[in-house]
Amino acid sequence: MDGKTHSHEAPSWVGRTLMAVGISGAAFAALCCFAPFMVAGPVTALGLGFILNDALLMGLLVLFIGVAVLGYYFVRRQKCA
């Protein structure tokens, strides 16, 4: 912990990591939803063909966007404090 971080605040890398995971996951879900022919082969070869269900992809897209927003909140809170 550095001198400016209080015990109840998350470390600065947490927000950046959450943003990276959220943006990557949302991009993957959007790519699977809008262009499934591009990812159908590798995803099916890995045994994850069930992910290509549109209802599941929309849920994953919303979930990963939420993770990215949470990470953005952590990053902004660190910079504003």
PDB file of C-alpha atoms in Angstrom:
ATOM      1  CA  MET A   1       0.000   0.000   0.000  1.00  0.00           C
ATOM      2  CA  ASP A   2       1.225   3.429  -0.774  1.00  0.00           C
ATOM      3  CA  GLY A   3       0.817   6.463   1.485  1.00  0.00           C
ATOM      4  CA  LYS A   4      -2.361   7.712  -0.229  1.00  0.00           C
ATOM      5  CA  THR A   5      -4.280   4.440  -0.194  1.00  0.00           C
ATOM      6  CA  HIS A   6      -6.589   3.890   2.736  1.00  0.00           C
ATOM      7  CA  SER A   7      -7.296   0.426   4.064  1.00  0.00           C
ATOM      8  CA  HIS A   8     -10.818   0.342   2.561  1.00  0.00           C
ATOM      9  CA  GLU A   9      -9.682   1.249  -0.968  1.00  0.00           C
ATOM     10  CA  ALA A  10      -8.744  -1.318  -3.599  1.00  0.00           C
ATOM     11  CA  PRO A  11      -5.188  -1.275  -4.988  1.00  0.00           C
ATOM     12  CA  SER A  12      -4.809   0.569  -8.295  1.00  0.00           C
ATOM     13  CA  TRP A  13      -4.166  -2.590 -10.321  1.00  0.00           C
ATOM     14  CA  VAL A  14      -7.581  -4.040  -9.443  1.00  0.00           C
ATOM     15  CA  GLY A  15      -9.481  -1.437 -11.453  1.00  0.00           C
ATOM     16  CA  ARG A  16      -7.207  -1.775 -14.468  1.00  0.00           C
ATOM     17  CA  THR A  17      -7.459  -5.562 -14.370  1.00  0.00           C
ATOM     18  CA  LEU A  18     -11.252  -5.481 -14.092  1.00  0.00           C
ATOM     19  CA  MET A  19     -11.440  -3.086 -17.022  1.00  0.00           C
ATOM     20  CA  ALA A  20      -9.180  -5.289 -19.159  1.00  0.00           C
ATOM     21  CA  VAL A  21     -11.155  -8.442 -18.359  1.00  0.00           C
ATOM     22  CA  GLY A  22     -14.484  -6.689 -18.890  1.00  0.00           C
ATOM     23  CA  ILE A  23     -13.543  -5.133 -22.220  1.00  0.00           C
ATOM     24  CA  SER A  24     -11.957  -8.356 -23.516  1.00  0.00           C
ATOM     25  CA  GLY A  25     -14.926 -10.474 -22.473  1.00  0.00           C
ATOM     26  CA  ALA A  26     -17.445  -8.012 -23.907  1.00  0.00           C
ATOM     27  CA  ALA A  27     -15.539  -7.889 -27.197  1.00  0.00           C
ATOM     28  CA  PHE A  28     -15.482 -11.696 -27.390  1.00  0.00           C
ATOM     29  CA  ALA A  29     -19.202 -11.959 -26.595  1.00  0.00           C
ATOM     30  CA  ALA A  30     -20.052  -9.280 -29.155  1.00  0.00           C
ATOM     31  CA  LEU A  31     -17.902 -10.981 -31.784  1.00  0.00           C
ATOM     32  CA  CYS A  32     -19.585 -14.326 -31.123  1.00  0.00           C
ATOM     33  CA  CYS A  33     -23.012 -12.734 -31.262  1.00  0.00           C
ATOM     34  CA  PHE A  34     -22.560 -10.614 -34.389  1.00  0.00           C
ATOM     35  CA  ALA A  35     -20.109 -12.764 -36.380  1.00  0.00           C
ATOM     36  CA  PRO A  36     -20.363 -16.353 -35.122  1.00  0.00           C
ATOM     37  CA  PHE A  37     -18.776 -17.737 -38.303  1.00  0.00           C
ATOM     38  CA  MET A  38     -15.463 -16.155 -37.255  1.00  0.00           C
ATOM     39  CA  VAL A  39     -15.241 -17.921 -33.893  1.00  0.00           C
ATOM     40  CA  ALA A  40     -17.403 -21.014 -34.366  1.00  0.00           C
ATOM     41  CA  GLY A  41     -14.491 -23.277 -35.330  1.00  0.00           C
ATOM     42  CA  PRO A  42     -12.082 -22.541 -32.466  1.00  0.00           C
ATOM     43  CA  VAL A  43     -14.847 -22.327 -29.861  1.00  0.00           C
ATOM     44  CA  THR A  44     -16.359 -25.637 -30.938  1.00  0.00           C
ATOM     45  CA  ALA A  45     -12.920 -27.289 -31.113  1.00  0.00           C
ATOM     46  CA  LEU A  46     -12.354 -26.334 -27.472  1.00  0.00           C
ATOM     47  CA  GLY A  47     -15.649 -27.980 -26.527  1.00  0.00           C
ATOM     48  CA  LEU A  48     -17.377 -24.685 -25.768  1.00  0.00           C
ATOM     49  CA  GLY A  49     -19.955 -24.786 -28.551  1.00  0.00           C
ATOM     50  CA  PHE A  50     -22.774 -24.188 -26.076  1.00  0.00           C
ATOM     51  CA  ILE A  51     -21.493 -20.599 -25.715  1.00  0.00           C
ATOM     52  CA  LEU A  52     -22.740 -19.791 -29.226  1.00  0.00           C
ATOM     53  CA  ASN A  53     -26.317 -19.630 -27.908  1.00  0.00           C
ATOM     54  CA  ASP A  54     -27.553 -16.039 -28.422  1.00  0.00           C
ATOM     55  CA  ALA A  55     -29.356 -15.859 -25.072  1.00  0.00           C
ATOM     56  CA  LEU A  56     -26.178 -16.871 -23.249  1.00  0.00           C
ATOM     57  CA  LEU A  57     -24.057 -14.445 -25.271  1.00  0.00           C
ATOM     58  CA  MET A  58     -26.300 -11.488 -24.439  1.00  0.00           C
ATOM     59  CA  GLY A  59     -26.059 -12.355 -20.744  1.00  0.00           C
ATOM     60  CA  LEU A  60     -22.270 -12.632 -20.985  1.00  0.00           C
ATOM     61  CA  LEU A  61     -22.098  -9.318 -22.841  1.00  0.00           C
ATOM     62  CA  VAL A  62     -24.072  -7.550 -20.104  1.00  0.00           C
ATOM     63  CA  LEU A  63     -21.997  -9.228 -17.387  1.00  0.00           C
ATOM     64  CA  PHE A  64     -18.655  -8.232 -18.926  1.00  0.00           C
ATOM     65  CA  ILE A  65     -19.809  -4.672 -19.573  1.00  0.00           C
ATOM     66  CA  GLY A  66     -20.729  -4.510 -15.890  1.00  0.00           C
ATOM     67  CA  VAL A  67     -17.258  -5.761 -14.921  1.00  0.00           C
ATOM     68  CA  ALA A  68     -15.671  -3.089 -17.138  1.00  0.00           C
ATOM     69  CA  VAL A  69     -17.840  -0.372 -15.576  1.00  0.00           C
ATOM     70  CA  LEU A  70     -16.889  -1.568 -12.097  1.00  0.00           C
ATOM     71  CA  GLY A  71     -13.214  -1.429 -13.051  1.00  0.00           C
ATOM     72  CA  TYR A  72     -13.681   2.063 -14.462  1.00  0.00           C
ATOM     73  CA  TYR A  73     -15.297   3.099 -11.188  1.00  0.00           C
ATOM     74  CA  PHE A  74     -12.295   1.803  -9.221  1.00  0.00           C
ATOM     75  CA  VAL A  75      -9.842   3.597 -11.512  1.00  0.00           C
ATOM     76  CA  ARG A  76     -11.752   6.885 -11.315  1.00  0.00           C
ATOM     77  CA  ARG A  77     -12.049   6.624  -7.534  1.00  0.00           C
ATOM     78  CA  GLN A  78      -8.275   6.197  -7.234  1.00  0.00           C
ATOM     79  CA  LYS A  79      -7.534   9.218  -9.430  1.00  0.00           C
ATOM     80  CA  CYS A  80     -10.094  11.507  -7.807  1.00  0.00           C
ATOM     81  CA  ALA A  81      -9.034  10.754  -4.244  1.00  0.00           C
TER      82      ALA A  81
END
